[in-house]
Coordinates of C-alpha atoms and ligand atoms in Angstrom, one line a residue:
M231 CA 161.9 129.7 84.7
L232 CA 163.4 132.5 82.0
A233 CA 162.2 132.6 78.7
Y234 CA 165.3 131.5 76.3
F235 CA 165.5 132.4 72.6
V236 CA 168.9 131.3 70.7
H237 CA 170.6 134.0 69.3
P238 CA 171.0 133.4 65.3
R239 CA 174.7 134.7 65.4
P240 CA 176.8 136.4 68.0
S241 CA 176.9 140.2 68.7
P242 CA 179.9 142.2 68.1
I243 CA 180.9 142.2 71.8
M244 CA 180.7 138.4 72.6
K245 CA 183.0 137.6 69.3
N246 CA 185.8 139.8 70.4
L247 CA 185.6 138.0 73.9
T248 CA 188.0 135.1 73.5
I249 CA 189.3 132.9 76.0
D250 CA 193.3 132.4 75.8
P251 CA 194.5 129.1 75.6
E252 CA 197.9 129.4 76.6
R253 CA 196.7 131.1 80.1
L254 CA 194.4 128.4 81.0
W255 CA 196.7 125.8 79.8
D256 CA 199.5 127.7 82.1
D257 CA 197.3 127.4 85.1
L258 CA 196.4 123.7 84.8
M259 CA 200.2 123.1 84.4
E260 CA 201.2 125.2 87.4
T261 CA 198.3 124.2 89.7
A262 CA 199.2 120.3 89.0
K263 CA 202.3 121.0 90.6
I264 CA 200.3 121.3 93.9
G265 CA 200.3 117.6 94.8
A266 CA 202.0 116.2 91.6
T267 CA 202.6 112.6 91.5
P268 CA 205.5 111.0 89.8
K269 CA 203.4 109.7 86.8
G270 CA 201.9 113.2 86.0
G271 CA 198.9 112.9 87.9
I272 CA 197.9 114.9 90.9
C273 CA 197.0 113.7 94.6
R274 CA 195.5 116.4 96.5
L275 CA 193.1 115.0 98.4
T276 CA 190.4 117.6 100.0
L277 CA 190.9 119.3 103.0
T278 CA 194.9 118.6 103.2
E279 CA 197.9 121.0 103.3
L280 CA 198.1 120.5 99.4
D281 CA 194.2 121.7 99.3
R282 CA 194.9 124.5 101.2
Q283 CA 198.1 125.6 98.9
V284 CA 195.8 125.3 95.7
R285 CA 192.7 127.1 97.7
D286 CA 195.4 130.1 98.7
W287 CA 196.4 130.2 95.0
F288 CA 193.2 130.4 93.8
K289 CA 192.4 133.1 96.2
A290 CA 195.2 135.2 95.2
R291 CA 194.7 135.1 91.4
C292 CA 191.1 136.0 91.9
E293 CA 191.7 138.8 94.1
A294 CA 194.3 139.9 91.7
L295 CA 191.3 140.3 88.8
G296 CA 190.0 142.6 91.7
C297 CA 187.4 139.5 92.8
T298 CA 186.1 139.5 96.3
V299 CA 186.5 136.1 97.9
T300 CA 184.0 134.6 100.3
V301 CA 184.1 131.4 101.6
D302 CA 181.2 129.3 103.6
D303 CA 181.1 127.0 106.7
M304 CA 181.5 124.2 104.5
G305 CA 184.6 125.3 103.0
T306 CA 183.6 126.3 99.5
M307 CA 184.9 129.5 97.5
F308 CA 183.0 131.9 95.8
A309 CA 185.1 134.7 94.1
R310 CA 182.7 137.4 92.8
R311 CA 183.4 140.0 90.1
A312 CA 180.7 142.8 90.3
G313 CA 178.3 143.4 87.9
Q314 CA 176.1 146.0 86.8
R315 CA 173.2 144.9 89.9
A316 CA 174.5 144.1 93.0
D317 CA 171.2 143.3 94.2
I318 CA 170.6 140.0 91.8
P319 CA 172.4 136.9 92.7
P320 CA 175.3 136.0 90.5
V321 CA 175.6 133.8 87.5
A322 CA 178.4 131.5 88.8
M323 CA 180.5 128.8 87.1
G324 CA 183.3 126.4 88.6
S325 CA 184.0 122.8 90.0
H326 CA 186.2 121.4 92.4
L327 CA 190.1 121.3 92.8
D328 CA 190.4 118.2 95.2
T329 CA 191.6 115.5 93.5
Q330 CA 191.5 111.1 93.5
P331 CA 194.7 109.6 95.4
T332 CA 195.5 108.7 91.9
G333 CA 194.1 111.3 90.0
G334 CA 194.7 113.3 86.8
K335 CA 195.0 117.3 85.7
F336 CA 192.4 118.0 84.5
D337 CA 189.0 116.4 86.5
G338 CA 187.7 119.4 88.4
A339 CA 190.6 121.5 88.0
L340 CA 189.8 122.2 84.2
G341 CA 186.4 123.7 85.6
V342 CA 187.7 125.9 88.2
L343 CA 190.0 127.1 85.9
A344 CA 188.1 127.7 83.1
A345 CA 185.7 129.9 84.6
L346 CA 188.9 131.7 86.0
E347 CA 189.9 132.4 82.4
A348 CA 186.5 133.0 81.3
L349 CA 186.5 135.5 84.1
R350 CA 189.6 137.1 83.2
T351 CA 188.9 137.7 79.7
L352 CA 185.9 139.8 81.1
H353 CA 188.2 141.7 83.2
R354 CA 190.9 142.0 80.6
A355 CA 188.2 143.6 77.9
G356 CA 186.5 145.6 80.8
Y357 CA 183.1 143.8 79.8
E358 CA 180.7 144.7 82.7
T359 CA 178.1 142.1 82.9
F360 CA 174.3 142.4 84.1
A361 CA 174.5 140.3 86.7
P362 CA 177.7 139.7 89.3
I363 CA 179.7 136.9 88.0
E364 CA 181.4 134.1 90.4
V365 CA 183.7 131.6 90.2
V366 CA 183.4 128.7 92.7
N367 CA 185.7 126.0 94.0
W368 CA 183.4 123.4 95.8
T369 CA 184.9 121.2 98.7
N370 CA 185.0 117.6 98.9
E371 CA 184.1 117.0 95.3
E372 CA 185.4 113.7 95.3
G373 CA 184.3 111.6 98.3
A374 CA 187.8 109.9 98.1
R375 CA 188.9 111.1 101.7
F376 CA 185.5 111.8 103.4
A377 CA 182.3 109.8 101.5
P378 CA 180.0 110.6 100.3
A379 CA 181.3 112.7 97.0
M380 CA 180.0 116.4 96.8
I381 CA 179.2 117.1 100.4
A382 CA 179.5 120.7 100.3
S383 CA 177.3 121.3 97.2
G384 CA 174.9 118.7 99.1
V385 CA 174.8 120.7 101.9
F386 CA 174.1 123.8 99.8
A387 CA 171.2 122.4 98.2
G388 CA 169.8 121.3 101.3
V389 CA 170.3 117.3 100.8
F390 CA 172.7 116.7 103.6
A391 CA 172.5 118.2 107.0
R392 CA 175.7 120.6 108.0
D393 CA 176.1 118.9 111.3
W394 CA 176.2 115.6 109.7
A395 CA 178.8 116.5 107.0
A396 CA 181.0 118.1 109.5
Q397 CA 180.9 114.8 111.5
R398 CA 181.9 113.0 108.5
Q399 CA 185.0 110.8 108.9
D400 CA 187.9 109.6 106.9
R401 CA 189.5 106.5 107.2
S402 CA 191.6 107.6 109.6
G403 CA 188.9 108.8 111.7
E404 CA 189.5 112.7 111.4
K405 CA 186.4 114.7 111.0
F406 CA 185.6 116.8 108.0
G407 CA 185.1 119.8 110.2
D408 CA 188.0 119.5 112.0
A409 CA 189.9 119.1 109.0
L410 CA 188.3 122.1 107.3
E411 CA 189.4 124.1 110.7
K412 CA 192.8 123.1 110.1
I413 CA 193.5 124.1 106.8
G414 CA 191.6 127.5 107.9
Y415 CA 188.7 127.5 105.3
R416 CA 185.8 127.3 107.7
G417 CA 184.2 130.5 106.5
P418 CA 181.5 132.8 108.1
Q419 CA 179.0 132.1 105.2
R420 CA 176.2 129.7 106.2
C421 CA 176.6 127.1 103.2
G422 CA 173.3 127.5 101.6
D423 CA 172.8 131.3 102.1
H424 CA 174.8 132.6 99.1
K425 CA 171.9 132.5 96.3
L426 CA 172.9 131.9 92.3
S427 CA 171.0 133.1 89.6
A428 CA 172.7 130.2 87.7
F429 CA 175.7 127.7 87.8
F430 CA 177.6 126.4 84.6
E431 CA 180.2 123.9 85.1
V432 CA 182.9 122.8 82.6
H433 CA 184.3 119.2 83.2
I434 CA 186.1 116.5 81.4
E435 CA 183.5 114.0 79.4
Q436 CA 185.6 110.9 81.7
G437 CA 184.3 108.5 79.3
P438 CA 185.0 107.8 75.9
N439 CA 181.6 109.2 73.7
L440 CA 183.0 112.1 72.7
E441 CA 186.4 111.1 71.5
A442 CA 184.8 108.4 69.7
E443 CA 182.2 110.3 67.8
G444 CA 184.9 113.0 67.1
K445 CA 182.7 115.8 68.9
D446 CA 184.2 118.7 70.2
I447 CA 181.8 119.7 73.1
G448 CA 179.2 117.5 75.1
V449 CA 176.0 119.5 75.9
V450 CA 175.2 117.7 79.2
T451 CA 171.6 117.5 79.6
G452 CA 171.5 115.5 83.5
V453 CA 173.4 113.0 85.6
Q454 CA 172.5 109.5 86.1
A455 CA 171.5 107.8 89.6
M456 CA 174.1 106.8 92.0
R457 CA 174.6 105.0 95.5
W458 CA 177.1 104.3 97.7
Y459 CA 177.1 101.7 100.4
E460 CA 179.5 100.8 103.3
V461 CA 179.7 97.0 103.6
T462 CA 181.3 95.5 107.1
I463 CA 181.5 91.6 106.8
T464 CA 182.4 90.0 110.3
G465 CA 184.2 86.4 110.4
Q466 CA 186.6 85.1 113.0
D467 CA 190.2 85.7 113.3
T468 CA 192.1 82.2 113.2
H469 CA 195.5 80.8 112.6
A470 CA 195.7 80.8 109.0
G471 CA 198.0 77.1 109.5
T472 CA 195.9 75.4 111.8
T473 CA 192.2 76.2 111.1
P474 CA 191.0 73.4 108.8
M475 CA 189.0 74.6 105.8
P476 CA 185.6 73.7 106.9
R477 CA 186.3 75.4 110.4
R478 CA 186.7 79.0 108.9
H479 CA 184.5 82.0 109.1
D480 CA 186.8 83.8 106.3
A481 CA 185.4 87.5 106.2
L482 CA 187.6 88.1 102.6
L483 CA 186.2 85.2 101.3
G484 CA 182.8 86.6 101.7
A485 CA 183.8 89.8 100.4
A486 CA 185.3 88.3 97.1
R487 CA 182.3 86.7 96.7
L488 CA 180.0 89.7 97.1
V489 CA 182.6 91.8 95.1
E490 CA 181.6 89.2 91.8
T491 CA 177.6 89.8 92.8
V492 CA 178.2 93.2 92.3
N493 CA 180.0 93.1 89.1
A494 CA 177.7 90.4 87.9
A495 CA 174.6 92.6 89.2
A496 CA 175.5 95.5 86.9
R497 CA 176.6 93.5 83.8
K498 CA 173.1 92.4 83.4
S499 CA 172.3 95.8 82.5
A500 CA 173.2 97.7 79.1
T501 CA 173.6 101.1 81.1
A502 CA 174.5 100.2 85.0
V503 CA 177.7 100.1 86.5
G504 CA 178.9 98.9 89.5
T505 CA 182.1 99.1 91.8
V506 CA 184.1 98.0 94.5
G507 CA 187.1 100.4 94.6
L508 CA 187.9 100.7 98.5
L509 CA 188.0 97.6 100.6
E510 CA 190.0 97.0 103.8
V511 CA 191.4 93.9 105.5
K512 CA 191.6 93.1 109.4
P513 CA 193.8 92.2 111.1
G514 CA 195.8 92.3 107.8
A515 CA 198.5 89.5 108.4
P516 CA 199.4 87.0 106.0
N517 CA 198.8 84.1 108.6
V518 CA 195.5 85.0 109.9
V519 CA 192.3 84.1 108.4
P520 CA 190.7 87.8 108.2
G521 CA 188.1 88.2 110.5
E522 CA 186.7 91.9 109.2
V523 CA 186.6 93.3 105.9
F524 CA 184.8 96.9 105.5
F525 CA 184.4 98.1 101.7
M526 CA 182.6 100.5 99.6
I527 CA 179.9 99.7 96.9
D528 CA 179.2 102.7 94.2
M529 CA 176.4 101.8 91.7
R530 CA 175.1 103.8 88.9
A531 CA 172.6 104.0 85.8
P532 CA 170.4 106.3 84.6
D533 CA 167.3 104.5 85.9
P534 CA 166.8 104.1 89.6
K535 CA 165.3 100.9 89.3
E536 CA 168.4 99.3 88.1
L537 CA 169.9 100.2 91.4
D538 CA 166.9 98.7 93.2
R539 CA 167.2 95.4 91.3
M540 CA 171.2 95.6 91.9
E541 CA 170.2 96.5 96.1
S542 CA 167.9 93.6 96.2
E543 CA 170.6 90.6 94.6
I544 CA 173.4 92.1 96.7
A545 CA 170.9 91.8 100.0
Q546 CA 170.4 88.2 98.7
A547 CA 173.7 86.7 98.2
A548 CA 174.7 88.3 101.4
K549 CA 172.2 86.5 103.1
K550 CA 173.3 83.1 101.2
L551 CA 176.9 84.2 102.4
E552 CA 176.2 84.3 106.3
A553 CA 174.2 81.1 106.0
E554 CA 177.1 79.4 103.9
L555 CA 180.3 80.9 105.6
G556 CA 178.9 81.5 109.1
L557 CA 179.5 85.2 108.7
T558 CA 177.4 88.7 109.4
V559 CA 177.0 91.1 106.5
A560 CA 176.2 94.6 107.6
I561 CA 175.3 96.5 104.4
K562 CA 174.2 100.6 105.1
N563 CA 173.2 102.9 102.4
I564 CA 174.8 106.2 102.9
W565 CA 174.4 107.8 99.7
T566 CA 171.4 107.7 97.1
Q567 CA 171.6 110.6 94.4
P568 CA 168.5 110.2 91.9
P569 CA 169.0 111.3 88.5
Q570 CA 169.2 114.8 87.7
A571 CA 168.1 116.8 84.8
F572 CA 169.6 120.1 83.9
D573 CA 167.6 123.1 83.5
P574 CA 166.5 123.7 80.0
A575 CA 167.4 126.9 79.7
C576 CA 171.1 126.7 81.0
I577 CA 171.1 123.8 78.2
A578 CA 170.2 125.9 75.7
A579 CA 172.8 128.4 76.4
V580 CA 175.4 125.8 76.3
R581 CA 174.2 124.4 72.9
A582 CA 173.6 127.8 71.3
A583 CA 177.4 128.9 72.6
A584 CA 179.1 125.8 71.1
Q585 CA 177.3 126.4 67.9
V586 CA 178.1 130.4 67.9
S587 CA 181.6 129.3 68.6
G588 CA 182.0 126.5 65.7
F589 CA 181.9 123.7 67.3
T590 CA 180.5 120.3 67.1
T591 CA 178.2 118.8 69.8
R592 CA 176.2 116.1 71.2
D593 CA 173.7 115.8 74.0
M594 CA 174.5 113.3 76.9
I595 CA 174.0 112.4 80.5
S596 CA 176.9 112.4 82.8
G597 CA 178.3 109.1 84.2
A598 CA 180.1 110.7 86.7
G599 CA 178.7 112.8 89.5
H600 CA 179.3 116.3 89.6
D601 CA 178.6 119.4 91.8
A602 CA 176.4 121.1 89.5
A603 CA 173.8 117.7 90.0
Y604 CA 173.6 119.1 93.4
V605 CA 173.5 122.9 92.6
A606 CA 170.3 121.9 89.9
R607 CA 167.9 121.7 92.7
V608 CA 168.5 125.1 94.1
A609 CA 169.6 127.3 90.7
P610 CA 169.3 126.5 87.4
S611 CA 172.1 124.8 86.1
A612 CA 174.1 122.8 83.0
M613 CA 177.3 121.5 82.2
V614 CA 179.7 121.5 79.3
F615 CA 181.9 118.3 78.4
V616 CA 185.2 118.1 76.4
P617 CA 186.9 115.1 75.5
C618 CA 189.2 113.3 77.0
K619 CA 192.1 110.6 75.8
D620 CA 190.8 107.2 75.9
G621 CA 187.8 108.1 78.1
I622 CA 190.3 107.9 80.7
S623 CA 189.9 109.5 84.2
H624 CA 190.5 109.0 87.8
N625 CA 194.2 108.0 86.9
E626 CA 197.3 110.2 86.4
A627 CA 196.9 109.5 82.9
E628 CA 193.9 111.4 82.3
Y629 CA 194.7 113.9 79.4
S630 CA 192.6 116.9 77.4
S631 CA 194.8 118.7 74.5
K632 CA 195.3 122.7 75.2
E633 CA 192.4 123.3 72.1
Q634 CA 189.9 121.0 74.3
C635 CA 190.4 122.8 77.5
A636 CA 190.1 126.0 75.3
A637 CA 186.7 125.0 73.7
G638 CA 185.1 124.2 77.1
A639 CA 186.6 127.7 78.9
Q640 CA 185.2 129.3 75.6
V641 CA 181.7 127.6 75.6
L642 CA 181.6 128.3 79.3
L643 CA 182.2 132.1 78.5
Q644 CA 179.8 132.4 76.1
A645 CA 176.9 130.8 77.8
V646 CA 177.5 132.7 81.0
L647 CA 177.4 135.9 78.9
D648 CA 174.3 134.5 77.0
Y649 CA 172.6 133.6 80.4
D650 CA 173.4 136.9 81.6
R651 CA 171.9 138.8 78.9
R652 CA 168.7 136.6 79.2
L653 CA 168.9 138.1 83.1
A654 CA 168.9 141.7 81.7
E655 CA 165.9 141.1 79.3
Q656 CA 164.1 139.5 82.0
Y657 CA 164.5 142.3 84.4
G658 CA 164.0 144.9 81.4
E659 CA 167.3 146.2 81.2
K660 CA 169.4 146.6 77.8
Ligands
GLV252 C1 183.2 112.0 91.1 O1 184.1 111.8 90.7 C2 182.7 110.6 90.8 O2 182.4 109.8 91.6 O3 182.0 110.7 89.5
MN253 MN1 185.3 116.0 88.8
MN254 MN1 186.3 112.8 90.0

């Protein structure tokens, strides 16, 4: 672990390095056209043609700044700007360019484009860092197409097996590995072989706290625990007009009761949340009692004991349903992420960077999942949050102002430079 000392005031060089809010905003608005939705959001699911287009855009922009862009075999992109020492792993920053089906313009995109703007600021100033600096675009952060979320950073951190990840299927049956191949972004580098000195990620908060408290910057100290489950309820397809109510084995009725259980189980705790956001009914005709339902449960809490409790309440409710409605309920846990604390030196770098830039801050735990949580297992990491309007995210109306986005990018740049200077000190260079 690096020793860390907060600078009482910025060095003259750091003071001169100011990101350009207009350039960052222009990039956000330009990339938002790739997959733009009528309601002002973005639908750019991972490993689709639209994802390829935004990746091409990102690659071209980075190469125009003299960066070398490499891609690993999970499709994650690394744009490197050389520093004084080529033998030291880069200080990296970034996020993701994939979105939810009704995603906004800022979730993920801000983290990649703020990093690009920070890098461009260094380039324009001719500033030479000690370590190389990289901008990273992680593949499939959202998990909207291929579950679970954060597959690529999970493989990067050694949490998921590469082959397992490549075999993950979307709801149409297409495999992650095939989709990656199709868009031409399976790179030669083995995922995980790309060492990082540190990783910083800017993101919109996606919740209401910063806005409610009038704070500029969230200093993110960790990410809460999360679990995903696949549930298949099997009953019997039967005629909706002729099957008397007592004779039915209605899988959707069972699903409805379990959805209620998920909600009620989460509400027993002030900090837990539980969601069913994807549900498929078969055969899907108005006059057939549904014989099969597939759905997914997303549960999160800072304390994983809450998730244990919820899990057992859901399992008990499922048993009851099987007996009462004559159904079979199969619940499969497909993702368990423990709570993840960020690195104290990286957190301190973010806090100091925000203070040096004159921003108000509060420490916070992230309710949303982020690639930084997996990267934190293999490299010191931390995150910077900026407020978003009404705390709304995973929604086409998601919004953070130009100034809020710029504040995040400025803090990111300062934190990365600060960490780079610490590395120089650690290696005994001036
Ligand atoms: C990522 O978008 C998440 O589900 O938190
Ligand atoms: Mn995100
Ligand atoms: Mn998201």
